Amino acid sequence: MKDAKGRNRVVVTGLGTINAVGNTVDEFWQRLIEGKSGIGFTTLCDASDLSCKISGEVKGFDPLEWLDRKEARHMARFSQLAIAASQMAIQHADLDTSKENQERMGVFLGNGIGSLPDVEAGCEVVRTKGAMRLNAFFMPIILTNLAAGQVSIALRLKGYTSTVSTACAASTQSIGEAAEGIRRGSADVMIAGGTEAAITPIGIAGFAVMKALTSNNDEPTKASRPFDANRDGFVPSEGAGIVVLESMEHAIRRGANILAEVVGFGISSDAHHPVAVDGEGATRAMRWAIEDAGMTPKDIDYINAHGTSTPLNDRSETAAIKSLFGDYAYKVPISATKSMTGHLLGGTGGVEAVVCVKTINEGIIHPTINYETPDPECDLDYVPNVAREKDVKTVLSNGFGFGGQNACLVFKKFVE
């Protein structure tokens, strides 16, 4: 049960997500293929003084459905979302962790910022009441690694566990790193993906002042428009996306329903600029992921783009795809999930991994909505506005982060 390089094969057996488009995988997928946006006016904080007044907020989330009151009170929202999505994924995988060797099970999550809401609130306490009035749980609440830590505690997973914090590439990389752990035999089961909840004045303002966010507040559902000529920045959002990964041997032994296989992983650095995208780095990550899968670009049936809706990112990603795929770039369908979810930063790759697996299983490619005005520099097939039926066997998922850190994954229809 090894791959061509003698490594353990890695399969996906469970999916979980909670995001602005849907609070379950089924709700999310249905709305996604219908082209329904989850973007609306920001309510989690006062956005009146911000140039971007819209966001992709998770709606109707009650952490007490997943946690008891005491646990929830001592846990940040980004950790709560991770717990919820992980529990969903475990249930979907029909995996009873208490009956498995918990030392052979771990957690690898991506997160970019930690808990900015609690940092802001803590700063206000220090300013108005004094430093020693700070919540005693302040540090365990805000740290980026606490989402993975809390998931491991909740599920009693005692093995290979870590956190990736490579900005917008974080959860794509976390899935790849988790798969690598299984490939080399460090774990049998991994909970992998990412989470983010940073819709706060400082979180939004920080991106807004660097001109990364949209200022198109009039029609929130139309503001995120990847690859469209009139795109003007991304829409900040929150949520979590989780996949259950297992060695093929472990999954088959317990009779799991195998949804897809993780066959390729590539990471690279632009070594170029802290925030400006360099297409060469993206090209390398895609090429290395495809090579790791033992494939060529023409073996890819669909690309789930990073597609942030910023002028520079979408142009650079398009150029990178053309550079690697050549003429085939014009034949492979591409779509941007962020046209509906907004940009979940460190959580985005986890949500998009769920999309990739669903695409393989359902034979439907979701659209890139709000694609109205073609951009001469973005002239590929972005599956505009309407979902498309297609037999998809292999998917490339792209994640590109600040610092020029890139991560790509290749998912494949499972064949034993």
Short mmCIF file of C-alpha atoms in Angstrom, two decimals:
data_model
loop_
_atom_site.label_atom_id
_atom_site.label_comp_id
_atom_site.label_asym_id
_atom_site.label_seq_id
_atom_site.Cartn_x
_atom_site.Cartn_y
_atom_site.Cartn_z
CA MET A 1 0.00 0.00 0.00
CA LYS A 2 2.85 2.33 -0.89
CA ASP A 3 3.10 4.93 -3.64
CA ALA A 4 5.67 4.84 -6.44
CA LYS A 5 8.26 6.41 -4.12
CA GLY A 6 7.73 3.84 -1.38
CA ARG A 7 5.75 6.16 0.90
CA ASN A 8 2.50 5.46 2.70
CA ARG A 9 -0.45 6.53 0.58
CA VAL A 10 -2.59 9.25 2.18
CA VAL A 11 -6.36 9.40 1.80
CA VAL A 12 -9.14 11.78 2.85
CA THR A 13 -11.95 10.21 4.86
CA GLY A 14 -13.74 13.17 6.49
CA LEU A 15 -14.65 16.80 5.80
CA GLY A 16 -15.75 19.64 8.06
CA THR A 17 -16.22 23.34 7.54
CA ILE A 18 -18.00 26.34 8.96
CA ASN A 19 -17.72 29.58 7.02
CA ALA A 20 -19.68 32.54 5.72
CA VAL A 21 -21.39 30.48 3.01
CA GLY A 22 -22.50 27.55 5.17
CA ASN A 23 -22.30 26.06 8.67
CA THR A 24 -22.06 22.48 7.42
CA VAL A 25 -20.34 20.84 4.48
CA ASP A 26 -23.63 20.06 2.73
CA GLU A 27 -25.03 23.57 3.18
CA PHE A 28 -21.73 25.10 2.07
CA TRP A 29 -21.46 22.92 -1.03
CA GLN A 30 -25.06 23.46 -2.13
CA ARG A 31 -24.81 27.23 -1.85
CA LEU A 32 -21.41 27.20 -3.51
CA ILE A 33 -22.58 25.44 -6.67
CA GLU A 34 -25.59 27.78 -6.73
CA GLY A 35 -23.19 30.73 -6.76
CA LYS A 36 -24.43 32.17 -3.46
CA SER A 37 -22.14 34.67 -1.73
CA GLY A 38 -21.73 34.75 2.04
CA ILE A 39 -20.47 38.33 2.13
CA GLY A 40 -22.42 40.99 4.03
CA PHE A 41 -22.02 44.12 6.10
CA THR A 42 -19.71 43.67 9.09
CA THR A 43 -21.45 43.17 12.44
CA LEU A 44 -18.71 41.60 14.57
CA CYS A 45 -17.09 45.00 15.07
CA ASP A 46 -17.76 48.67 14.41
CA ALA A 47 -16.70 49.21 10.79
CA SER A 48 -18.05 52.74 10.44
CA ASP A 49 -14.58 54.31 10.30
CA LEU A 50 -13.13 51.65 8.00
CA SER A 51 -12.84 51.88 4.22
CA CYS A 52 -13.97 48.24 4.00
CA LYS A 53 -17.28 47.81 5.78
CA ILE A 54 -18.07 44.29 4.59
CA SER A 55 -16.81 40.83 5.49
CA GLY A 56 -17.55 37.12 5.36
CA GLU A 57 -18.85 36.45 8.84
CA VAL A 58 -19.91 33.03 10.11
CA LYS A 59 -23.61 33.41 10.88
CA GLY A 60 -25.54 31.75 13.67
CA PHE A 61 -22.56 30.00 15.20
CA ASP A 62 -23.19 28.75 18.74
CA PRO A 63 -20.02 27.32 20.30
CA LEU A 64 -22.14 25.62 22.97
CA GLU A 65 -23.27 23.14 20.31
CA TRP A 66 -19.69 21.84 20.35
CA LEU A 67 -18.28 22.87 23.75
CA ASP A 68 -19.48 23.22 27.31
CA ARG A 69 -19.89 26.74 28.63
CA LYS A 70 -16.69 26.79 30.69
CA GLU A 71 -14.54 25.55 27.83
CA ALA A 72 -16.08 28.02 25.41
CA ARG A 73 -15.49 30.94 27.80
CA HIS A 74 -11.77 30.21 27.93
CA MET A 75 -11.35 29.73 24.19
CA ALA A 76 -10.99 32.22 21.33
CA ARG A 77 -13.41 32.23 18.42
CA PHE A 78 -10.78 30.90 15.98
CA SER A 79 -10.25 27.89 18.26
CA GLN A 80 -14.00 27.38 18.70
CA LEU A 81 -14.45 27.30 14.92
CA ALA A 82 -11.61 24.80 14.61
CA ILE A 83 -13.22 22.55 17.23
CA ALA A 84 -16.56 22.68 15.42
CA ALA A 85 -15.11 21.88 11.98
CA SER A 86 -12.90 19.12 13.40
CA GLN A 87 -15.83 17.48 15.18
CA MET A 88 -17.81 17.61 11.91
CA ALA A 89 -14.94 16.01 10.01
CA ILE A 90 -14.49 13.26 12.60
CA GLN A 91 -18.21 12.50 12.49
CA HIS A 92 -18.15 12.50 8.68
CA ALA A 93 -15.24 10.05 8.75
CA ASP A 94 -17.17 7.83 11.19
CA LEU A 95 -14.01 7.77 13.29
CA ASP A 96 -14.21 6.97 17.00
CA THR A 97 -10.91 8.34 18.28
CA SER A 98 -11.37 6.59 21.66
CA LYS A 99 -11.09 3.22 19.91
CA GLU A 100 -7.90 4.10 18.00
CA ASN A 101 -4.27 4.36 19.06
CA GLN A 102 -4.32 8.01 20.05
CA GLU A 103 -0.53 8.21 20.02
CA ARG A 104 -0.70 7.54 16.26
CA MET A 105 -3.17 10.40 15.71
CA GLY A 106 -2.34 14.10 15.49
CA VAL A 107 -3.38 17.60 14.49
CA PHE A 108 -1.77 19.97 12.00
CA LEU A 109 -3.60 23.29 11.60
CA GLY A 110 -2.89 26.54 9.82
CA ASN A 111 -3.59 29.94 11.35
CA GLY A 112 -2.33 33.38 10.43
CA ILE A 113 -3.10 35.78 13.25
CA GLY A 114 -4.39 34.10 16.40
CA SER A 115 -7.08 35.96 18.30
CA LEU A 116 -6.96 39.64 17.37
CA PRO A 117 -10.35 40.29 19.02
CA ASP A 118 -8.96 39.17 22.37
CA VAL A 119 -5.72 41.08 21.83
CA GLU A 120 -7.72 44.27 21.20
CA ALA A 121 -9.90 43.64 24.24
CA GLY A 122 -6.85 42.90 26.40
CA CYS A 123 -5.15 46.12 25.33
CA GLU A 124 -8.26 48.05 26.32
CA VAL A 125 -8.29 46.40 29.77
CA VAL A 126 -4.64 47.31 30.31
CA ARG A 127 -5.27 50.89 29.18
CA THR A 128 -8.39 51.53 31.24
CA LYS A 129 -8.07 49.23 34.27
CA GLY A 130 -4.39 48.37 34.59
CA ALA A 131 -2.15 45.54 33.44
CA MET A 132 -2.86 43.19 36.33
CA ARG A 133 -6.59 43.16 35.52
CA LEU A 134 -5.88 41.18 32.36
CA ASN A 135 -7.73 37.88 31.98
CA ALA A 136 -5.61 35.06 33.43
CA PHE A 137 -6.38 33.03 30.31
CA PHE A 138 -5.23 35.81 27.98
CA MET A 139 -2.13 34.07 26.63
CA PRO A 140 -3.68 30.59 26.18
CA ILE A 141 -6.57 32.27 24.36
CA ILE A 142 -4.66 34.39 21.83
CA LEU A 143 -1.74 32.20 20.70
CA THR A 144 -1.86 30.89 17.12
CA ASN A 145 -1.05 27.30 18.14
CA LEU A 146 -3.96 27.05 20.55
CA ALA A 147 -6.46 25.99 17.89
CA ALA A 148 -4.44 22.85 17.19
CA GLY A 149 -3.84 22.43 20.91
CA GLN A 150 -7.53 22.69 21.74
CA VAL A 151 -8.49 20.23 19.00
CA SER A 152 -5.93 17.72 20.27
CA ILE A 153 -7.28 18.13 23.81
CA ALA A 154 -10.92 17.82 22.75
CA LEU A 155 -10.30 14.69 20.68
CA ARG A 156 -7.55 13.24 22.91
CA LEU A 157 -5.08 13.06 20.02
CA LYS A 158 -1.63 12.53 21.51
CA GLY A 159 0.63 12.20 18.46
CA TYR A 160 2.25 14.32 15.75
CA THR A 161 0.84 17.83 16.25
CA SER A 162 1.84 21.31 15.11
CA THR A 163 0.74 24.67 13.69
CA VAL A 164 1.69 26.34 10.42
CA SER A 165 1.57 30.14 10.28
CA THR A 166 2.48 31.05 6.71
CA ALA A 167 -0.25 33.66 6.30
CA CYS A 168 -2.68 32.86 3.47
CA ALA A 169 -0.84 29.64 2.58
CA ALA A 170 -1.03 28.27 6.13
CA SER A 171 -3.80 25.70 5.97
CA THR A 172 -2.84 24.46 2.50
CA GLN A 173 0.63 23.87 3.88
CA SER A 174 -0.75 22.30 7.06
CA ILE A 175 -2.56 19.64 5.02
CA GLY A 176 0.59 18.96 3.04
CA GLU A 177 2.72 18.70 6.16
CA ALA A 178 0.17 16.41 7.81
CA ALA A 179 0.19 14.20 4.73
CA GLU A 180 3.99 14.10 4.86
CA GLY A 181 3.78 12.90 8.46
CA ILE A 182 1.58 10.00 7.40
CA ARG A 183 3.71 9.28 4.33
CA ARG A 184 6.84 8.78 6.41
CA GLY A 185 5.06 6.80 9.13
CA SER A 186 4.88 9.37 11.95
CA ALA A 187 1.09 9.05 12.20
CA ASP A 188 -1.84 6.96 11.00
CA VAL A 189 -4.49 9.68 11.26
CA MET A 190 -4.21 13.47 11.07
CA ILE A 191 -6.75 16.24 11.56
CA ALA A 192 -5.57 18.96 9.18
CA GLY A 193 -6.72 22.28 7.76
CA GLY A 194 -7.00 25.74 9.22
CA THR A 195 -8.99 28.40 11.00
CA GLU A 196 -9.18 32.17 11.29
CA ALA A 197 -11.34 34.73 13.12
CA ALA A 198 -9.79 38.17 12.87
CA ILE A 199 -12.66 40.45 11.88
CA THR A 200 -11.76 43.37 14.15
CA PRO A 201 -11.04 47.07 13.56
CA ILE A 202 -7.28 46.54 13.69
CA GLY A 203 -7.47 43.40 11.56
CA ILE A 204 -9.47 45.10 8.84
CA ALA A 205 -7.64 48.43 9.06
CA GLY A 206 -4.25 46.74 8.82
CA PHE A 207 -5.10 45.27 5.43
CA ALA A 208 -7.08 48.31 4.32
CA VAL A 209 -4.27 50.84 4.79
CA MET A 210 -2.02 48.74 2.56
CA LYS A 211 -4.74 48.82 -0.12
CA ALA A 212 -5.32 45.06 -0.03
CA LEU A 213 -9.07 45.23 0.74
CA THR A 214 -12.02 46.16 -1.41
CA SER A 215 -13.77 49.46 -0.81
CA ASN A 216 -16.81 48.37 -2.82
CA ASN A 217 -19.28 48.49 0.06
CA ASP A 218 -22.50 49.22 -1.85
CA GLU A 219 -23.24 45.64 -2.91
CA PRO A 220 -21.45 43.27 -0.52
CA THR A 221 -22.23 40.07 -2.44
CA LYS A 222 -20.63 41.53 -5.57
CA ALA A 223 -17.47 42.92 -3.97
CA SER A 224 -15.28 39.82 -4.27
CA ARG A 225 -14.67 39.41 -7.99
CA PRO A 226 -11.54 37.35 -8.68
CA PHE A 227 -10.01 37.77 -12.13
CA ASP A 228 -12.59 40.40 -13.12
CA ALA A 229 -11.16 43.62 -14.58
CA ASN A 230 -12.93 45.70 -11.91
CA ARG A 231 -11.62 43.82 -8.86
CA ASP A 232 -10.22 46.17 -6.24
CA GLY A 233 -9.16 44.00 -3.30
CA PHE A 234 -10.17 41.05 -1.17
CA VAL A 235 -13.01 40.74 1.33
CA PRO A 236 -11.86 39.67 4.83
CA SER A 237 -13.66 36.66 6.24
CA GLU A 238 -13.53 33.99 8.92
CA GLY A 239 -14.16 30.31 9.39
CA ALA A 240 -12.49 26.91 9.46
CA GLY A 241 -11.97 24.02 7.06
CA ILE A 242 -10.79 20.58 8.18
CA VAL A 243 -10.02 17.26 6.51
CA VAL A 244 -9.38 13.89 8.13
CA LEU A 245 -6.30 12.27 6.60
CA GLU A 246 -5.39 8.62 7.08
CA SER A 247 -2.88 6.22 5.72
CA MET A 248 -4.63 4.13 3.10
CA GLU A 249 -3.82 1.01 5.08
CA HIS A 250 -5.45 2.38 8.24
CA ALA A 251 -8.52 3.60 6.37
CA ILE A 252 -9.08 0.29 4.59
CA ARG A 253 -8.51 -1.70 7.78
CA ARG A 254 -11.29 0.14 9.60
CA GLY A 255 -13.62 0.10 6.58
CA ALA A 256 -13.62 3.88 6.05
CA ASN A 257 -15.34 5.58 3.14
CA ILE A 258 -12.40 7.01 1.19
CA LEU A 259 -13.24 10.31 -0.49
CA ALA A 260 -9.99 11.16 -2.29
CA GLU A 261 -6.23 10.78 -2.11
CA VAL A 262 -3.59 13.42 -1.40
CA VAL A 263 -0.90 12.71 -3.99
CA GLY A 264 1.12 15.90 -4.35
CA PHE A 265 2.53 18.68 -2.17
CA GLY A 266 4.80 21.56 -3.08
CA ILE A 267 6.04 24.57 -1.13
CA SER A 268 8.25 27.42 -2.26
CA SER A 269 9.32 30.94 -1.38
CA ASP A 270 9.27 33.91 -3.73
CA ALA A 271 12.31 35.40 -1.97
CA HIS A 272 11.07 38.62 -3.49
CA HIS A 273 8.93 40.96 -1.32
CA PRO A 274 6.95 40.80 1.96
CA VAL A 275 3.55 41.33 0.29
CA ALA A 276 3.94 41.68 -3.48
CA VAL A 277 3.34 38.39 -5.28
CA ASP A 278 6.01 36.94 -7.57
CA GLY A 279 4.64 34.53 -10.16
CA GLU A 280 7.86 32.52 -10.36
CA GLY A 281 7.48 31.31 -6.78
CA ALA A 282 3.89 30.26 -7.43
CA THR A 283 4.99 28.42 -10.57
CA ARG A 284 7.60 26.48 -8.59
CA ALA A 285 5.13 25.41 -5.90
CA MET A 286 2.62 24.21 -8.50
CA ARG A 287 5.29 22.39 -10.49
CA TRP A 288 6.73 20.68 -7.42
CA ALA A 289 3.28 19.58 -6.23
CA ILE A 290 2.49 18.08 -9.63
CA GLU A 291 5.90 16.40 -9.83
CA ASP A 292 5.47 15.05 -6.31
CA ALA A 293 2.24 13.45 -7.54
CA GLY A 294 4.13 11.80 -10.40
CA MET A 295 2.07 13.77 -12.90
CA THR A 296 2.40 16.42 -15.59
CA PRO A 297 0.34 19.63 -15.83
CA LYS A 298 -1.89 18.01 -18.47
CA ASP A 299 -3.00 15.47 -15.86
CA ILE A 300 -4.74 18.23 -13.86
CA ASP A 301 -8.50 18.39 -14.52
CA TYR A 302 -9.29 21.48 -12.43
CA ILE A 303 -7.47 24.21 -10.52
CA ASN A 304 -8.92 25.70 -7.35
CA ALA A 305 -7.22 29.08 -7.56
CA HIS A 306 -5.94 31.23 -4.74
CA GLY A 307 -7.96 33.92 -6.53
CA THR A 308 -8.11 36.65 -3.90
CA SER A 309 -9.69 39.43 -6.03
CA THR A 310 -6.69 41.73 -5.67
CA PRO A 311 -5.34 43.26 -8.89
CA LEU A 312 -1.80 41.94 -8.40
CA ASN A 313 -2.51 38.44 -7.05
CA ASP A 314 -4.97 37.43 -9.74
CA ARG A 315 -2.74 38.71 -12.51
CA SER A 316 0.33 36.97 -11.07
CA GLU A 317 -1.50 33.68 -10.48
CA THR A 318 -2.80 33.70 -14.04
CA ALA A 319 0.70 34.33 -15.37
CA ALA A 320 2.08 31.53 -13.18
CA ILE A 321 -0.50 29.06 -14.48
CA LYS A 322 0.30 30.04 -18.07
CA SER A 323 4.02 29.67 -17.41
CA LEU A 324 3.64 26.12 -16.10
CA PHE A 325 0.73 24.81 -18.14
CA GLY A 326 1.52 26.41 -21.50
CA ASP A 327 -1.30 26.10 -24.05
CA TYR A 328 -3.14 23.71 -21.72
CA ALA A 329 -3.71 26.66 -19.37
CA TYR A 330 -6.55 27.73 -21.67
CA LYS A 331 -8.19 24.30 -21.48
CA VAL A 332 -8.15 23.56 -17.74
CA PRO A 333 -11.11 25.01 -15.78
CA ILE A 334 -10.22 27.29 -12.87
CA SER A 335 -12.45 28.73 -10.18
CA ALA A 336 -12.04 30.93 -7.13
CA THR A 337 -13.91 29.94 -3.96
CA LYS A 338 -13.12 33.33 -2.46
CA SER A 339 -15.60 34.93 -4.85
CA MET A 340 -18.24 33.62 -2.43
CA THR A 341 -16.46 33.03 0.90
CA GLY A 342 -14.16 36.02 0.91
CA HIS A 343 -10.61 35.48 2.13
CA LEU A 344 -10.20 33.44 5.32
CA LEU A 345 -6.46 34.18 5.46
CA GLY A 346 -4.86 31.27 7.36
CA GLY A 347 -8.10 29.27 7.20
CA THR A 348 -8.72 29.58 3.49
CA GLY A 349 -6.79 26.55 2.24
CA GLY A 350 -8.65 24.24 4.60
CA VAL A 351 -12.01 25.38 3.26
CA GLU A 352 -10.74 25.09 -0.30
CA ALA A 353 -9.47 21.55 0.37
CA VAL A 354 -13.04 20.62 1.28
CA VAL A 355 -14.09 22.13 -2.07
CA CYS A 356 -11.47 20.12 -3.97
CA VAL A 357 -12.61 16.82 -2.47
CA LYS A 358 -16.29 17.63 -3.06
CA THR A 359 -15.52 18.55 -6.68
CA ILE A 360 -13.95 15.13 -7.24
CA ASN A 361 -16.86 13.34 -5.57
CA GLU A 362 -19.71 15.31 -7.10
CA GLY A 363 -18.40 15.95 -10.62
CA ILE A 364 -19.35 19.62 -10.44
CA ILE A 365 -17.06 22.66 -10.54
CA HIS A 366 -18.38 25.64 -8.65
CA PRO A 367 -18.34 28.99 -10.46
CA THR A 368 -16.28 32.10 -9.97
CA ILE A 369 -19.10 34.55 -9.36
CA ASN A 370 -19.08 38.27 -10.15
CA TYR A 371 -17.00 37.69 -13.27
CA GLU A 372 -18.49 40.37 -15.53
CA THR A 373 -15.74 42.35 -17.22
CA PRO A 374 -12.86 40.36 -18.75
CA ASP A 375 -9.33 41.43 -17.93
CA PRO A 376 -6.95 41.03 -20.90
CA GLU A 377 -4.27 39.84 -18.46
CA CYS A 378 -6.62 37.30 -16.85
CA ASP A 379 -7.89 35.46 -19.90
CA LEU A 380 -8.23 31.84 -18.75
CA ASP A 381 -11.35 29.73 -18.15
CA TYR A 382 -12.50 30.82 -14.69
CA VAL A 383 -15.87 29.00 -14.90
CA PRO A 384 -17.71 32.31 -14.81
CA ASN A 385 -20.91 32.65 -12.79
CA VAL A 386 -22.45 29.22 -13.46
CA ALA A 387 -21.38 25.82 -12.09
CA ARG A 388 -20.18 23.24 -14.60
CA GLU A 389 -20.54 19.48 -14.64
CA LYS A 390 -17.25 17.72 -15.31
CA ASP A 391 -15.66 14.40 -14.48
CA VAL A 392 -12.79 15.57 -12.30
CA LYS A 393 -10.14 13.06 -11.31
CA THR A 394 -7.28 15.38 -10.27
CA VAL A 395 -7.34 18.82 -8.66
CA LEU A 396 -4.60 21.35 -7.99
CA SER A 397 -5.23 23.66 -5.02
CA ASN A 398 -3.21 26.87 -4.73
CA GLY A 399 -2.33 28.89 -1.63
CA PHE A 400 -0.03 31.91 -1.70
CA GLY A 401 0.82 33.91 1.42
CA PHE A 402 2.47 37.12 2.56
CA GLY A 403 6.20 36.73 2.87
CA GLY A 404 6.15 35.08 -0.54
CA GLN A 405 5.37 31.69 0.99
CA ASN A 406 3.52 29.35 -1.34
CA ALA A 407 1.87 25.96 -0.90
CA CYS A 408 0.06 23.73 -3.39
CA LEU A 409 -1.70 20.39 -3.11
CA VAL A 410 -2.83 17.78 -5.63
CA PHE A 411 -5.90 15.70 -4.80
CA LYS A 412 -6.87 12.66 -6.86
CA LYS A 413 -9.90 10.40 -7.16
CA PHE A 414 -9.11 7.33 -5.08
CA VAL A 415 -8.38 4.09 -6.90
CA GLU A 416 -7.08 1.25 -4.78
#
